[in-house]
XYZ file of C-alpha atoms in Angstrom:
379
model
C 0.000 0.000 0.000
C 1.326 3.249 -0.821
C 1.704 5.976 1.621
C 1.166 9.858 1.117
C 3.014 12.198 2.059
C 0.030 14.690 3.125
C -0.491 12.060 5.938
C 2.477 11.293 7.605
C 4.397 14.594 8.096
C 2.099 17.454 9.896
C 3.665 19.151 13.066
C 2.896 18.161 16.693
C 0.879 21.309 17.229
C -0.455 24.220 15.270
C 2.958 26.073 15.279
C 5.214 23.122 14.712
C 6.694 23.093 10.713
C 8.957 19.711 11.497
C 6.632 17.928 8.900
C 6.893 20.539 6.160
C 10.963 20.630 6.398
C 11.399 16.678 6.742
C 9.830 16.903 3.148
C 11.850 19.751 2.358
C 15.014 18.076 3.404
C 13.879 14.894 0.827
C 13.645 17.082 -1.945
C 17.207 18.832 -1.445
C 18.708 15.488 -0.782
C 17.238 14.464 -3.978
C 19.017 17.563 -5.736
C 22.557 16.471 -4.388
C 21.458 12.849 -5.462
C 20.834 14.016 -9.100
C 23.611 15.992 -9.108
C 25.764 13.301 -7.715
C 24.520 10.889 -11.050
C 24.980 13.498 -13.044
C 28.842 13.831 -11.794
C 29.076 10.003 -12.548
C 27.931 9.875 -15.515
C 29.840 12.917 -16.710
C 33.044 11.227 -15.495
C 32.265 7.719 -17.307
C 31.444 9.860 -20.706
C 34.798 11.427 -20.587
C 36.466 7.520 -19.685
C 35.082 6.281 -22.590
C 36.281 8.813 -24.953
C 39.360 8.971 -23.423
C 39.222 4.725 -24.383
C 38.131 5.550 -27.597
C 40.583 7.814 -28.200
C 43.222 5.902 -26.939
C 41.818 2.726 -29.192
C 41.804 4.847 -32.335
C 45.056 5.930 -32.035
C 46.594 2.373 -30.968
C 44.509 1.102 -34.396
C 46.476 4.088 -36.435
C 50.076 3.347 -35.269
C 49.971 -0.266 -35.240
C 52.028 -0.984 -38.398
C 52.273 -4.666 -39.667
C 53.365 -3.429 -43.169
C 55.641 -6.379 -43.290
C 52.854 -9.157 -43.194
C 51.846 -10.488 -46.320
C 48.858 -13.274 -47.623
C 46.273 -13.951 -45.101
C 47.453 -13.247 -42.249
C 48.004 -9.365 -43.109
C 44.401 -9.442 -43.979
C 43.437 -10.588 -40.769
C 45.842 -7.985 -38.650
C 44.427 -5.191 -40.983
C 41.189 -6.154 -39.805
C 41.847 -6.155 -36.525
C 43.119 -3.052 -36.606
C 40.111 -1.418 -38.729
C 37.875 -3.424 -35.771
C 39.713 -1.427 -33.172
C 39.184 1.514 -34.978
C 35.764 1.272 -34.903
C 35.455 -0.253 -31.543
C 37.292 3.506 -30.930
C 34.883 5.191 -32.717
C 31.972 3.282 -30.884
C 33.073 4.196 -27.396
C 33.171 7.796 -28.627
C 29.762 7.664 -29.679
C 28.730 5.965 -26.193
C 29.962 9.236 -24.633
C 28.143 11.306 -26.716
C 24.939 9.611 -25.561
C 26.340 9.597 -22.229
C 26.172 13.150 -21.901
C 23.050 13.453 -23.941
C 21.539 11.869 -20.731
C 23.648 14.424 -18.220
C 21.618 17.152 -19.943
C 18.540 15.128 -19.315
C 19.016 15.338 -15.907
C 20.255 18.599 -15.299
C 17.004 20.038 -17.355
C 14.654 17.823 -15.342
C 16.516 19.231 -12.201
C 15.994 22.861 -13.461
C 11.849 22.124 -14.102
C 11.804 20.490 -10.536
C 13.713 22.764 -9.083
C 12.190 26.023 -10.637
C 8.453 24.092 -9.789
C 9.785 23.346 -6.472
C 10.279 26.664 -5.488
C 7.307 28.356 -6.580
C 5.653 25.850 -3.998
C 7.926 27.203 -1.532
C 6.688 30.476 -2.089
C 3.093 29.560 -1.618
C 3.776 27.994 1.298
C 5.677 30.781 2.909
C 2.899 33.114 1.917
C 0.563 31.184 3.836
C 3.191 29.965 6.761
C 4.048 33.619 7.954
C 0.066 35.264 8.493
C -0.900 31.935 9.728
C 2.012 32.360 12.643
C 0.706 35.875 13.287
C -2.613 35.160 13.416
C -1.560 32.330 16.025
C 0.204 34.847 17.863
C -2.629 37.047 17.815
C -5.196 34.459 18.865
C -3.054 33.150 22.292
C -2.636 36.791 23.158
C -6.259 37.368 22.566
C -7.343 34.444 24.310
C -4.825 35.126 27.509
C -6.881 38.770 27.403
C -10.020 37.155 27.383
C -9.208 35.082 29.938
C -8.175 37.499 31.943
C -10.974 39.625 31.697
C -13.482 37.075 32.356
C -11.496 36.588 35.751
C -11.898 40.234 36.385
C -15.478 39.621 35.412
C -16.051 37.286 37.476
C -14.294 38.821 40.613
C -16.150 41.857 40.383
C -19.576 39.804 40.384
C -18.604 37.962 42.994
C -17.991 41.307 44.371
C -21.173 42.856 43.942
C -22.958 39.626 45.432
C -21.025 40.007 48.744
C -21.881 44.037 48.720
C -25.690 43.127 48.679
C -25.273 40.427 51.366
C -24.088 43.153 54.010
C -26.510 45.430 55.437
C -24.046 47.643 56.704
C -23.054 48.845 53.355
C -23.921 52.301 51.980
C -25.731 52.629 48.717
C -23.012 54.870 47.065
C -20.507 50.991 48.057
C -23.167 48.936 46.156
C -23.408 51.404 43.108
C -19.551 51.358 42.626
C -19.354 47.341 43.024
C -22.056 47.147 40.694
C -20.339 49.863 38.091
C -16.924 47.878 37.863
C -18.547 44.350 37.841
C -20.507 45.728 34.997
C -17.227 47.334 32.911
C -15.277 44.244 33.718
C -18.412 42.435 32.218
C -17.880 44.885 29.145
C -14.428 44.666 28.670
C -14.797 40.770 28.704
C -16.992 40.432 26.492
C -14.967 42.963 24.099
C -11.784 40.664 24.767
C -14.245 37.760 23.940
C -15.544 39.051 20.355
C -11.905 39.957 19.768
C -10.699 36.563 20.618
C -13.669 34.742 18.697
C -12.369 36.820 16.028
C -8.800 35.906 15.939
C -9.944 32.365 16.117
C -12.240 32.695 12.981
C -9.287 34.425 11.265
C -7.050 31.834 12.007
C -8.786 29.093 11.086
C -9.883 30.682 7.697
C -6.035 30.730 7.493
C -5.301 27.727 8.772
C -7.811 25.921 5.962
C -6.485 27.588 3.248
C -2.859 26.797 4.393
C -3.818 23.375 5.642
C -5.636 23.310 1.739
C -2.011 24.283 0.030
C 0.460 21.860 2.368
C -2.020 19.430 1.138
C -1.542 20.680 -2.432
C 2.542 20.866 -1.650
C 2.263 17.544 -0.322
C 1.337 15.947 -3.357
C 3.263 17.724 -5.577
C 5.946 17.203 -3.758
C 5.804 13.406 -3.490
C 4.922 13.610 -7.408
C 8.217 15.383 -8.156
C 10.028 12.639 -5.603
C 8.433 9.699 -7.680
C 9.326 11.568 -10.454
C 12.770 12.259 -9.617
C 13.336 8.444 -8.488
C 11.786 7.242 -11.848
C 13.681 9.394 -14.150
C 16.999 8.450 -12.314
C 16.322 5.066 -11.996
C 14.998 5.453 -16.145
C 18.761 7.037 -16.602
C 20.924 4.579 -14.607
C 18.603 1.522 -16.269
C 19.317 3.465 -20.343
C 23.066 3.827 -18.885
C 23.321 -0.070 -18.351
C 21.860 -0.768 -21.565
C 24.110 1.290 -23.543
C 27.516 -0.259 -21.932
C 25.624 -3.694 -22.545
C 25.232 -2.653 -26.326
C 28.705 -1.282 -26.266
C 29.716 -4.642 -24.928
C 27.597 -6.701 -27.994
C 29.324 -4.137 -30.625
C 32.676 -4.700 -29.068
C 32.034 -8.645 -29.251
C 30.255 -7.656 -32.905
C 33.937 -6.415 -34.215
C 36.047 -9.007 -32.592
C 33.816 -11.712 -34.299
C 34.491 -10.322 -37.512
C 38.294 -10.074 -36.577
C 37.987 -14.219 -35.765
C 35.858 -14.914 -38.739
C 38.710 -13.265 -40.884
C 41.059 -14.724 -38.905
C 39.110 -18.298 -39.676
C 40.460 -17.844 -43.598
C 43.987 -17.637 -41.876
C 45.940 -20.854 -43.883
C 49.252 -21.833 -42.775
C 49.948 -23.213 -46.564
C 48.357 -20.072 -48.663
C 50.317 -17.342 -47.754
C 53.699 -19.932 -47.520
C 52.829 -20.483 -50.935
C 51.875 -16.685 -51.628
C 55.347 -15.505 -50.272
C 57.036 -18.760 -52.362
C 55.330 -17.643 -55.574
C 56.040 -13.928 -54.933
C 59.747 -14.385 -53.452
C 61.523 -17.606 -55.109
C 64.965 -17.510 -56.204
C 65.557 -20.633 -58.082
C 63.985 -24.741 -57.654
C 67.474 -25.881 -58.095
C 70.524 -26.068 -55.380
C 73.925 -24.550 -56.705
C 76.054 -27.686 -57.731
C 78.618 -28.758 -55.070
C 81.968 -27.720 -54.841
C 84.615 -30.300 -56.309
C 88.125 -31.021 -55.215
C 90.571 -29.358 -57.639
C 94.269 -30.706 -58.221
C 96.862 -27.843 -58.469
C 98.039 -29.437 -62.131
C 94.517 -28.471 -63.089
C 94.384 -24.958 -62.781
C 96.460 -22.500 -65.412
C 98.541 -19.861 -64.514
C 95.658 -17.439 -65.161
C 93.578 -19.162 -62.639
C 90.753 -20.661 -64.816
C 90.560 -24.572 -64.709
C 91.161 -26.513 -68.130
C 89.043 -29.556 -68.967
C 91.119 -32.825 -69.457
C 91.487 -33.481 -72.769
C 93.598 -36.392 -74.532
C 96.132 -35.298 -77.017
C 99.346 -36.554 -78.056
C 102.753 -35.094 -76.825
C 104.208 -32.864 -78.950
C 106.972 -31.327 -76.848
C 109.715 -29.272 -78.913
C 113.224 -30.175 -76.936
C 116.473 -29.173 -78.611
C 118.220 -32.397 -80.427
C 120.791 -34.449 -78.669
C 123.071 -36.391 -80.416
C 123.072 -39.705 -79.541
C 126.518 -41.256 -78.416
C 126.434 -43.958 -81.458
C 126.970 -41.789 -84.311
C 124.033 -42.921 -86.120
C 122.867 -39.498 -86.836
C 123.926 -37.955 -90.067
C 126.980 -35.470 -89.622
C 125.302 -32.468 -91.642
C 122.684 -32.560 -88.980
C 122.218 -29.702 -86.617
C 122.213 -29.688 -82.653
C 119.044 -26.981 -82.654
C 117.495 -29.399 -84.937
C 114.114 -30.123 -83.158
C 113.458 -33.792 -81.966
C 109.984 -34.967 -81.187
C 109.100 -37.825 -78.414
C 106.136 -38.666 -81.118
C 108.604 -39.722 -83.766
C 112.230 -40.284 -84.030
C 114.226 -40.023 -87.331
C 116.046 -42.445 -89.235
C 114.379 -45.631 -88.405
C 113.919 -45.303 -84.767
C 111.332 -47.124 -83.104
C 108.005 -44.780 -82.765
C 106.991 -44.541 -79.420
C 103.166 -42.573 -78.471
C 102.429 -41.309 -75.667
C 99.169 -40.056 -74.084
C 98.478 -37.457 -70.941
C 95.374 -36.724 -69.816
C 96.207 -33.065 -69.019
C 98.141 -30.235 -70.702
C 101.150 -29.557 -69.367
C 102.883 -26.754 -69.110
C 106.513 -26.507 -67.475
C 107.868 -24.343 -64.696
C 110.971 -24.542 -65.704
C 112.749 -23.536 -69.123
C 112.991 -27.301 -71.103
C 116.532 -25.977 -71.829
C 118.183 -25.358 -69.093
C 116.556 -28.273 -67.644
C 118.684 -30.409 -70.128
C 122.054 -29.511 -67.927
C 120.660 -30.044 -64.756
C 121.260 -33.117 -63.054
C 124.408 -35.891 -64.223
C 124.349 -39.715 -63.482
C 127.343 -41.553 -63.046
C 129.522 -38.779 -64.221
C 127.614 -38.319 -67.469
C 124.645 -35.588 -68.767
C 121.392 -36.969 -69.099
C 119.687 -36.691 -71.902
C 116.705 -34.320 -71.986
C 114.581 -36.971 -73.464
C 115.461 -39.680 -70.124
C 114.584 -37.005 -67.807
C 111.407 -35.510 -69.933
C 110.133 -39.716 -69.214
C 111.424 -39.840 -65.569
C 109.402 -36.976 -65.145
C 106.244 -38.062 -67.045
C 106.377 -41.182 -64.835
């Protein structure tokens, strides 16, 4: 069952206002309380721009340039989904403070409503303590006269009892027992007055509290509603911002779904290869292989045709009008000799001058011949 405010908070007596500033200690405790959600929500708009700020600028520096295939799809969509996360926490602070101003407006119509009540009920608050005033003086007056009244009566009715008193006594009993009579009853009309005054006042202010009362209560309910409408709208717009921020990373893992080891290993292989086939290994090279110049020669078979100067053999079998410079070749010897071949596998090339090689080296007291040591050598 719902209480009313216009039945729980009236003063002990006619002069007590306890009720009337319980009520009005609600309603500024209400103010602060708007005030205070107003603060908070103020403060949570500027975190979440300062997130989406912050988001927006971690999606612009993030670099991943280097990424290729796939993969650099998925990180450029990730950052693009931060971006817009970002973006979406920037708009959740505009709306944010779109419901500050609600509140502050709906805190300037209660408030400015609010105090015209005040007014009212200050209007009617101060004559209606006057007139109170008024009445309790008036009555004490009245009182008081009526005990005057009633003195001097009593008075006159002990004046007639004695015989001994004159007649010029009884007429001056009887003259102040009828003034105080007089003045009594002027005290009374002036205290009946007061009394219908004040209660004329007291209905009409009685009337307005009522009035206050309710509207009062109305503007708490109110107040309570459209905070608890704001906090409620709040929680629904981080749980939103929660189911677009899920939204975005669900199309960063869709995206990242289409991430294959083998395409962008065979993107980067198509884009990047050097060659299918391995450089051929490195062979073992003699040093009779390589030329002076430093380029190797390919063995070849050929037949020895080495130019030595002629000897002349100890016999005498060579003709006399022969000459010494006469070149002899190891392929073919003159005048019936027996023809000897011979084959190398590799060109050769001397270090030393064939010539002087002829004088070298003696056996047994005698020069070799050039073509002994040319075989010796070969061997």
């Amino acid at each position: 069952m719902a209480l009313h405010f216009c039945d729980a908070f009236w003063g002990a007596d006619f002069a007590d206002q306890s009720g009337y500033e319980a009520i009005l200690q609600r309603l500024q405790d209400g103010r602060h309380m708007c005030k205070d959600v107003e603060d908070l929500l103020k403060m949570r708009a500027m975190a979440e721009e300062k997130h989406g700020r912050e988001l927006v600028a971690i999606a612009r520096k993030a670099e991943g340039q280097t990424e290729i295939g796939t993969l650099k799809a998925s990180f450029d969509k990730m950052k693009a989904e931060i971006e817009k996360t970002g973006n979406l926490h920037i708009q959740l602070s505009e709306r944010i403070r779109e419901e500050v101003k609600k509140i502050e407006s709906f805190r300037e119509h209660q408030r400015e409503q609010r105090k015209k009540l005040e007014e009212i009920i200050e209007k009617l608050q101060k004559p209606k303590m006057v007139l109170h005033k008024k009445t309790v003086e008036s009555k004490s007056f009245y009182e008081q006269r009526c005990k005057e009244a009633v003195e001097a009566e009593q008075a006159v009715v002990k004046t007639t009892n004695v015989t001994i008193s004159t007649h010029r006594q009884s007429e001056k009993v009887l003259n102040r027992a009828r003034l105080c009579r007089q003045a009594a009853n002027l005290a009374e009309k002036q205290y009946r007055w007061n009394v219908d005054q004040l209660e004329k006042t007291r209905q009409d202010w009685e009337s307005t509290y009522r009035s206050a009362c309710e509207v009062f209560q109305q503007q708490e309910s109110e107040r309570i509603n459209i905070l608890r409408c704001v906090l409620w709208d709040h929680c629904n717009l981080l749980s939103l911002q929660c189911v677009r921020d899920d939204e975005c990373y669900e199309e960063v893992r869709n995206i990242l779904e289409q991430c294959d080891i083998i395409t962008d290993n065979n993107y980067f292989i198509e884009k990047k290869k050097t060659g299918c086939c391995p450089p051929a290994p490195i062979e073992f090279l003699c040093y009779c292989d390589v030329d002076t110049n430093g380029s190797v020669q390919r063995p070849e078979t050929k037949r020895l045709s080495v130019v030595l100067p002629r000897i002349v053999p100890s016999s005498g079998s060579r003709e006399a009008g022969s000459n010494l410079g006469e070149p002899y070749t190891l392929v073919q010897e003159r005048e019936g000799a027996t023809e000897k071949k011979y084959m190398v596998l590799y060109d050769f090339k001397a270090q030393i001058d064939e010539r002087k090689l002829c004088g070298l080296g003696t056996t047994n007291g005698k020069q070799m011949s050039c073509l002994s040591l040319k075989e010796k050598l070969l061997q």
